[in-house]
């Protein structure tokens, strides 16, 4: 893969008619080292946020040994890239054939579930096909439903058993495994560490009611990255509060603490160069959009940082909205995106912080979606890991600006 110093050098060299994805392996390495060194437990990478094999190898080299996978295709992909990685199948609804292949062919022992039906499915799928004996090495995690109220994207309504169901399910699951965990997801881009406090409080209530031994607590993903208008407290605040509340839980003395960051590990990994095809007032028609890497910009009005890549733009910045390349009216991104007032058709823009749920979302709809991929060596446009996030010394920190 070609290496350039920065986006401007790429735009000058290629004058690209199609979008170009710019990867920063050094930024992903820094994020992974930060989590591995500072999170007070085991760090799993949530593969769905960006399944690029190059990225997965960078994370592995930086010390991430465990991977949260949610489909048999993700199991195969990570196993092919990393023969020695530990894979954990954390989607609470799986097909029997996916469970069987994961367990027997790829050595997956850890599965999550949120119902008795799923427990039965896992137990049956992992039975020895010759002797009919039940598997003795299953590691099962019960997914609890927790509140998403402190996060930008909810993951609260779809999965997880509620507090009324959890005790009976935990007792039932305990009969089928020697290692029992509880997992949850507070929602993506949790803007305050308090999101994890309320989830751990609920976890405490479930354990107390069930009176079973718990071997692992998995606080899931939700660790934030940084975007215009979304500047969270430093990740150390999250780690500290999680650590404190984990130690107060009534769990086995040697219980493990896990987390499953997706966004926080890879958001800074990629940006993208797009070309302005047309300008209509303060709307720019660009060559990526709702069906490409800008899915979240269109569907949940996410504001990504932008930078014009031309030298000859002199006007002050103004607010712009974007249209993507497809023929669909929904291919629209309200922003606002601040760019020089004299930007025009033919100019190139770098859109930052697209490593998570950006590059991974590209489709071929309407014949668009091709993108060259290159490596750049400069800093990402924004960062949680460059020492610029200031610690706030108080409990239950909320610092929304
Ligand atoms: C999506 C997902 C993650 C990663 O979430 P982020 O908000 O990107 O950190 C982790 N665990 C599970 C089970 C998920 O579905």
Coordinates of C-alpha atoms and ligand atoms in Angstrom, one line a residue:
X1 CA 0.0 0.0 0.0
X2 CA 1.3 3.4 -0.9
X3 CA 2.5 5.7 1.9
X4 CA 2.0 9.5 1.8
X5 CA 2.7 12.2 4.5
X6 CA -0.8 13.5 4.6
X7 CA -4.1 14.0 2.8
X8 CA -2.9 17.0 0.9
X9 CA -0.1 15.0 -0.6
X10 CA -2.5 12.3 -1.7
X11 CA -4.9 14.9 -3.3
X12 CA -2.0 16.5 -5.2
X13 CA -0.5 13.3 -6.4
X14 CA -3.7 11.5 -7.4
X15 CA -6.3 14.2 -8.1
X16 CA -8.7 11.3 -7.3
X17 CA -12.1 11.1 -9.1
X18 CA -13.2 8.4 -6.6
X19 CA -13.0 8.6 -2.8
X20 CA -9.7 7.6 -1.2
X21 CA -9.6 6.0 2.3
X22 CA -6.6 7.2 4.3
X23 CA -5.4 4.7 7.0
X24 CA -3.2 5.7 9.9
X25 CA -1.9 2.4 11.4
X26 CA 0.1 4.5 14.0
X27 CA -3.2 5.9 15.4
X28 CA -4.8 2.5 15.8
X29 CA -1.6 1.2 17.4
X30 CA -1.6 4.1 19.9
X31 CA -5.3 3.6 20.8
X32 CA -4.7 -0.2 21.3
X33 CA -1.6 0.4 23.5
X34 CA -3.6 2.9 25.5
X35 CA -6.4 0.4 26.2
X36 CA -4.0 -2.6 26.8
X37 CA -1.9 -0.5 29.2
X38 CA -4.6 1.4 31.1
X39 CA -7.8 -0.5 31.1
X40 CA -7.8 -2.5 34.4
X41 CA -8.8 -5.8 32.7
X42 CA -8.9 -7.6 29.3
X43 CA -9.5 -5.7 26.1
X44 CA -11.5 -7.3 23.3
X45 CA -11.8 -5.6 19.9
X46 CA -15.4 -5.4 18.6
X47 CA -14.7 -6.5 15.0
X48 CA -17.9 -5.1 13.5
X49 CA -16.7 -1.5 13.9
X50 CA -14.1 -2.1 11.3
X51 CA -13.2 -5.6 10.1
X52 CA -10.3 -4.6 7.8
X53 CA -7.6 -7.4 8.2
X54 CA -4.8 -4.8 8.1
X55 CA -6.3 -3.1 11.1
X56 CA -6.9 -6.4 13.0
X57 CA -3.2 -7.2 12.5
X58 CA -2.1 -3.8 13.8
X59 CA -4.3 -4.3 17.0
X60 CA -2.9 -7.8 17.5
X61 CA 0.7 -6.5 17.2
X62 CA -0.2 -3.9 19.8
X63 CA -1.3 -6.5 22.3
X64 CA -5.0 -7.1 21.7
X65 CA -5.4 -10.8 21.9
X66 CA -9.2 -11.2 22.2
X67 CA -11.8 -10.4 19.6
X68 CA -15.6 -9.9 19.9
X69 CA -17.2 -11.4 16.8
X70 CA -20.9 -11.4 16.0
X71 CA -21.3 -13.6 12.9
X72 CA -19.7 -16.7 11.4
X73 CA -18.2 -14.5 8.7
X74 CA -16.4 -12.5 11.4
X75 CA -15.3 -15.7 13.1
X76 CA -13.7 -16.9 9.8
X77 CA -12.2 -13.5 9.0
X78 CA -10.4 -13.1 12.3
X79 CA -9.4 -16.7 12.5
X80 CA -7.8 -16.4 9.0
X81 CA -5.9 -13.3 10.0
X82 CA -4.9 -14.4 13.5
X83 CA -4.6 -18.2 14.1
X84 CA -3.8 -17.7 17.8
X85 CA -6.4 -15.1 18.8
X86 CA -9.2 -15.8 21.3
X87 CA -12.6 -15.3 19.7
X88 CA -15.7 -14.6 21.7
X89 CA -19.1 -15.0 19.9
X90 CA -21.0 -12.1 21.6
X91 CA -24.2 -11.9 19.4
X92 CA -27.0 -13.1 21.7
X93 CA -28.9 -14.7 18.7
X94 CA -26.9 -17.2 16.6
X95 CA -27.7 -20.0 14.2
X96 CA -27.0 -23.6 15.3
X97 CA -24.7 -24.0 12.3
X98 CA -22.7 -20.9 13.2
X99 CA -22.3 -22.1 16.8
X100 CA -21.2 -25.5 15.7
X101 CA -18.7 -24.3 13.2
X102 CA -17.3 -21.7 15.7
X103 CA -17.0 -24.3 18.5
X104 CA -15.7 -27.3 16.6
X105 CA -13.7 -25.7 13.7
X106 CA -12.4 -22.4 15.1
X107 CA -12.0 -23.2 18.8
X108 CA -14.6 -20.6 20.1
X109 CA -15.6 -21.4 23.7
X110 CA -17.1 -18.1 24.8
X111 CA -20.7 -17.3 23.7
X112 CA -23.2 -14.7 24.9
X113 CA -27.0 -15.3 25.3
X114 CA -30.0 -13.6 26.7
X115 CA -32.6 -16.3 26.8
X116 CA -33.2 -20.0 27.7
X117 CA -33.8 -20.8 24.0
X118 CA -30.4 -19.5 23.1
X119 CA -28.8 -21.5 26.0
X120 CA -30.4 -24.7 24.8
X121 CA -29.3 -23.9 21.2
X122 CA -25.7 -23.5 22.3
X123 CA -25.7 -26.6 24.5
X124 CA -27.2 -28.8 21.7
X125 CA -24.9 -27.4 19.0
X126 CA -21.7 -28.1 21.1
X127 CA -22.6 -31.7 22.0
X128 CA -20.1 -34.3 21.0
X129 CA -21.6 -35.6 17.7
X130 CA -20.4 -39.2 18.5
X131 CA -21.1 -39.6 22.2
X132 CA -23.8 -37.1 22.6
X133 CA -22.0 -35.7 25.6
X134 CA -22.4 -32.1 26.6
X135 CA -19.4 -29.8 26.1
X136 CA -17.6 -29.2 29.4
X137 CA -15.5 -26.2 28.4
X138 CA -18.2 -23.6 27.5
X139 CA -17.7 -20.1 28.8
X140 CA -21.1 -18.4 28.8
X141 CA -22.1 -14.8 29.2
X142 CA -25.6 -13.6 30.0
X143 CA -26.3 -10.3 28.3
X144 CA -28.2 -7.8 30.6
X145 CA -30.3 -5.0 29.2
X146 CA -29.1 -1.7 30.5
X147 CA -30.0 1.9 29.8
X148 CA -28.6 3.8 26.8
X149 CA -29.6 7.2 28.0
X150 CA -26.0 8.5 28.3
X151 CA -25.0 7.4 24.8
X152 CA -25.3 8.9 21.3
X153 CA -26.5 5.6 19.7
X154 CA -28.8 3.2 21.6
X155 CA -28.1 -0.5 21.9
X156 CA -30.6 -0.9 24.7
X157 CA -33.9 -2.1 23.2
X158 CA -32.8 -5.0 21.0
X159 CA -30.8 -7.4 23.2
X160 CA -30.4 -8.3 26.8
X161 CA -32.6 -9.8 29.5
X162 CA -34.2 -7.5 32.0
X163 CA -33.7 -7.6 35.8
X164 CA -36.8 -9.7 36.3
X165 CA -35.6 -12.5 34.0
X166 CA -31.9 -12.3 34.8
X167 CA -31.7 -14.2 38.1
X168 CA -33.4 -17.3 36.8
X169 CA -31.4 -17.3 33.6
X170 CA -28.1 -16.9 35.5
X171 CA -29.0 -19.9 37.7
X172 CA -30.0 -22.0 34.7
X173 CA -26.8 -21.1 32.7
X174 CA -24.6 -21.8 35.7
X175 CA -25.7 -25.5 35.4
X176 CA -24.2 -25.7 32.0
X177 CA -20.7 -24.1 32.4
X178 CA -17.8 -23.8 34.8
X179 CA -17.3 -20.2 33.8
X180 CA -20.1 -17.7 33.9
X181 CA -20.0 -14.1 32.9
X182 CA -22.3 -11.1 32.7
X183 CA -22.1 -8.7 29.8
X184 CA -23.9 -5.6 28.7
X185 CA -23.6 -2.6 26.2
X186 CA -24.4 0.9 27.4
X187 CA -24.8 2.2 23.8
X188 CA -22.2 3.6 21.5
X189 CA -20.3 6.9 22.2
X190 CA -21.2 7.1 25.9
X191 CA -20.6 10.7 26.7
X192 CA -20.1 10.2 30.5
X193 CA -18.6 7.4 32.6
X194 CA -21.8 7.4 34.6
X195 CA -23.3 5.2 31.8
X196 CA -21.2 2.4 33.2
X197 CA -22.1 3.1 36.8
X198 CA -25.8 2.6 36.2
X199 CA -25.1 -0.6 34.2
X200 CA -22.8 -2.0 37.0
X201 CA -25.5 -1.1 39.6
X202 CA -28.0 -3.2 37.6
X203 CA -25.4 -6.0 37.3
X204 CA -25.0 -5.9 41.1
X205 CA -28.8 -6.3 41.6
X206 CA -29.0 -9.3 39.2
X207 CA -26.1 -11.1 41.0
X208 CA -27.5 -10.5 44.4
X209 CA -30.9 -11.8 43.4
X210 CA -29.5 -14.9 41.6
X211 CA -26.9 -15.8 44.3
X212 CA -24.6 -17.5 41.8
X213 CA -20.9 -17.3 41.4
X214 CA -19.8 -14.9 38.6
X215 CA -16.4 -15.3 37.0
X216 CA -16.4 -12.4 34.6
X217 CA -17.9 -9.0 34.1
X218 CA -17.8 -7.6 30.5
X219 CA -18.7 -3.9 30.4
X220 CA -19.0 -4.0 26.6
X221 CA -18.2 -1.1 24.2
X222 CA -19.5 2.4 24.2
X223 CA -16.1 4.0 25.0
X224 CA -16.2 7.3 23.1
X225 CA -14.2 8.9 20.4
X226 CA -14.1 12.6 19.7
X227 CA -16.0 14.5 17.0
X228 CA -17.1 18.2 16.5
X229 CA -19.6 18.9 19.2
X230 CA -19.0 15.6 21.0
X231 CA -15.9 16.0 23.2
X232 CA -16.1 13.4 26.0
X233 CA -14.0 13.4 29.3
X234 CA -10.7 11.4 29.0
X235 CA -10.9 7.6 28.9
X236 CA -9.0 7.4 32.2
X237 CA -12.1 8.7 33.9
X238 CA -14.1 5.8 32.4
X239 CA -11.5 3.2 33.4
X240 CA -11.2 4.5 37.0
X241 CA -15.0 4.5 37.6
X242 CA -15.4 1.1 36.1
X243 CA -12.5 -0.3 38.2
X244 CA -14.0 1.1 41.3
X245 CA -17.5 -0.2 40.8
X246 CA -16.2 -3.6 39.5
X247 CA -14.3 -4.2 42.8
X248 CA -17.5 -3.5 44.8
X249 CA -19.4 -6.3 43.1
X250 CA -20.2 -9.6 44.9
X251 CA -18.3 -11.8 42.5
X252 CA -15.6 -14.5 42.7
X253 CA -12.3 -13.2 44.2
X254 CA -10.5 -14.0 40.9
X255 CA -13.3 -12.7 38.6
X256 CA -12.1 -11.1 35.4
X257 CA -13.0 -7.7 34.0
X258 CA -13.4 -7.4 30.3
X259 CA -14.3 -4.6 27.9
X260 CA -15.2 -4.7 24.2
X261 CA -14.3 -1.3 22.6
X262 CA -15.0 -0.9 18.8
X263 CA -15.3 2.8 18.1
X264 CA -12.6 3.9 20.5
X265 CA -10.0 1.6 19.1
X266 CA -10.5 2.4 15.4
X267 CA -12.2 5.8 14.9
X268 CA -8.8 7.6 14.5
X269 CA -7.6 4.9 12.1
X270 CA -9.2 6.3 8.9
X271 CA -10.2 9.4 7.1
X272 CA -11.3 9.9 3.5
X273 CA -10.7 12.3 0.6
X274 CA -13.9 13.2 -1.3
X275 CA -14.3 15.4 -4.3
X276 CA -16.8 18.2 -4.7
X277 CA -18.7 17.5 -7.9
X278 CA -21.1 20.4 -7.8
X279 CA -22.0 23.4 -5.5
X280 CA -25.5 24.7 -5.1
X281 CA -25.6 27.5 -2.5
X282 CA -24.1 26.1 0.6
X283 CA -24.8 22.5 -0.4
X284 CA -21.9 20.5 -1.8
X285 CA -22.5 17.4 -4.0
X286 CA -19.7 15.0 -3.0
X287 CA -18.8 11.5 -4.2
X288 CA -19.5 9.6 -0.9
X289 CA -22.5 9.6 1.3
X290 CA -25.4 7.7 3.0
X291 CA -24.5 4.4 1.3
X292 CA -20.8 4.8 1.7
X293 CA -18.5 5.7 4.6
X294 CA -20.7 8.6 5.6
X295 CA -23.6 6.4 6.7
X296 CA -23.7 7.9 10.2
X297 CA -23.5 11.5 8.8
X298 CA -26.7 10.8 6.9
X299 CA -28.7 8.5 9.1
X300 CA -27.9 9.9 12.6
X301 CA -26.7 13.4 11.6
X302 CA -23.2 12.6 13.0
X303 CA -20.8 15.5 12.5
X304 CA -17.4 14.5 11.3
X305 CA -14.5 17.0 11.1
X306 CA -13.7 18.3 7.6
X307 CA -10.7 20.1 6.1
X308 CA -10.4 21.6 2.6
X309 CA -7.3 20.3 0.8
X310 CA -6.8 23.3 -1.6
X311 CA -4.2 26.1 -1.1
X312 CA -6.0 28.8 -2.9
X313 CA -9.2 29.1 -0.7
X314 CA -9.1 32.4 1.1
X315 CA -12.6 33.1 2.4
X316 CA -13.7 32.6 6.0
X317 CA -15.4 29.3 6.9
X318 CA -19.1 28.9 6.4
X319 CA -21.5 26.0 7.2
X320 CA -22.2 23.5 4.5
X321 CA -24.4 20.5 4.0
X322 CA -23.5 17.5 1.7
X323 CA -25.3 15.5 -0.9
X324 CA -23.9 12.0 -1.6
X325 CA -23.6 10.6 -5.1
X326 CA -26.6 8.3 -5.4
X327 CA -30.0 9.3 -6.8
X328 CA -31.7 9.0 -3.4
X329 CA -32.9 12.1 -1.6
X330 CA -32.0 10.4 1.7
X331 CA -28.3 10.6 0.5
X332 CA -28.0 13.9 2.4
X333 CA -25.8 15.0 5.3
X334 CA -27.0 18.0 7.2
X335 CA -23.8 18.6 9.1
X336 CA -23.1 21.5 9.4
X337 CA -19.6 21.1 8.0
X338 CA -17.4 24.2 8.2
X339 CA -15.4 24.9 5.0
X340 CA -14.0 28.0 3.3
X341 CA -16.8 30.1 1.7
X342 CA -15.1 30.0 -1.7
X343 CA -14.9 26.2 -2.0
X344 CA -16.2 25.0 -5.4
X345 CA -16.6 22.0 -7.8
X346 CA -13.4 20.2 -8.4
X347 CA -12.0 20.8 -4.9
X348 CA -11.0 18.0 -2.5
X349 CA -12.1 17.7 1.1
X350 CA -10.7 15.4 3.9
X351 CA -13.3 14.0 6.2
X352 CA -11.8 12.7 9.4
X353 CA -12.6 10.2 12.2
X354 CA -14.1 7.6 9.8
X355 CA -12.3 4.5 11.1
X356 CA -15.2 3.2 13.1
X357 CA -18.6 2.5 11.4
X358 CA -17.3 4.5 8.4
X359 CA -15.1 2.6 6.0
X360 CA -17.0 -0.5 7.2
X361 CA -20.3 0.8 6.0
X362 CA -19.6 1.2 2.3
X363 CA -22.0 -0.5 -0.1
X364 CA -22.1 -0.7 -3.9
X365 CA -25.6 0.8 -4.1
X366 CA -26.2 2.7 -7.4
X367 CA -22.7 1.7 -8.7
X368 CA -20.9 3.9 -6.2
X369 CA -18.6 2.6 -3.4
X370 CA -15.2 2.1 -5.0
X371 CA -12.4 3.6 -3.0
X372 CA -8.6 3.3 -3.2
X373 CA -6.9 2.8 0.2
X374 CA -3.5 4.4 1.1
X375 CA -1.5 4.9 4.3
X376 CA -0.8 8.4 5.6
X377 CA 1.6 9.3 8.4
X378 CA 0.2 12.5 9.9
X379 CA -2.0 12.9 13.0
X380 CA -5.7 12.2 12.9
X381 CA -7.9 15.4 12.8
X382 CA -8.9 14.8 16.4
X383 CA -7.6 12.4 19.1
X384 CA -8.5 10.9 22.5
X385 CA -4.9 9.6 22.8
X386 CA -2.6 12.6 22.1
X387 CA -2.6 13.9 25.7
X388 CA -5.0 16.7 25.0
X389 CA -8.0 15.4 27.0
X390 CA -8.0 16.9 30.4
X391 CA -8.9 14.9 33.5
X392 CA -11.7 16.0 35.6
X393 CA -11.1 15.0 39.3
X394 CA -14.5 14.1 40.6
X395 CA -16.7 11.1 40.8
X396 CA -19.5 10.6 38.3
X397 CA -17.9 13.0 35.9
X398 CA -20.1 14.7 33.4
X399 CA -18.4 17.3 31.2
X400 CA -20.5 17.9 28.2
X401 CA -19.4 21.1 26.5
Ligands
LIG1 C1 -21.1 -2.9 18.7 C2 -20.7 -3.7 19.9 C3 -19.5 -3.3 20.5 C4 -18.7 -2.1 20.2 O1 -19.3 -0.9 20.5 P1 -18.6 0.5 20.4 O2 -19.7 1.5 20.8 O3 -18.2 0.7 19.0 O4 -17.5 0.5 21.4 C5 -19.1 -4.1 21.6 N1 -19.9 -5.2 22.0 C6 -21.0 -5.5 21.4 C7 -21.7 -6.7 21.9 C8 -21.4 -4.8 20.3 O5 -22.6 -5.2 19.7

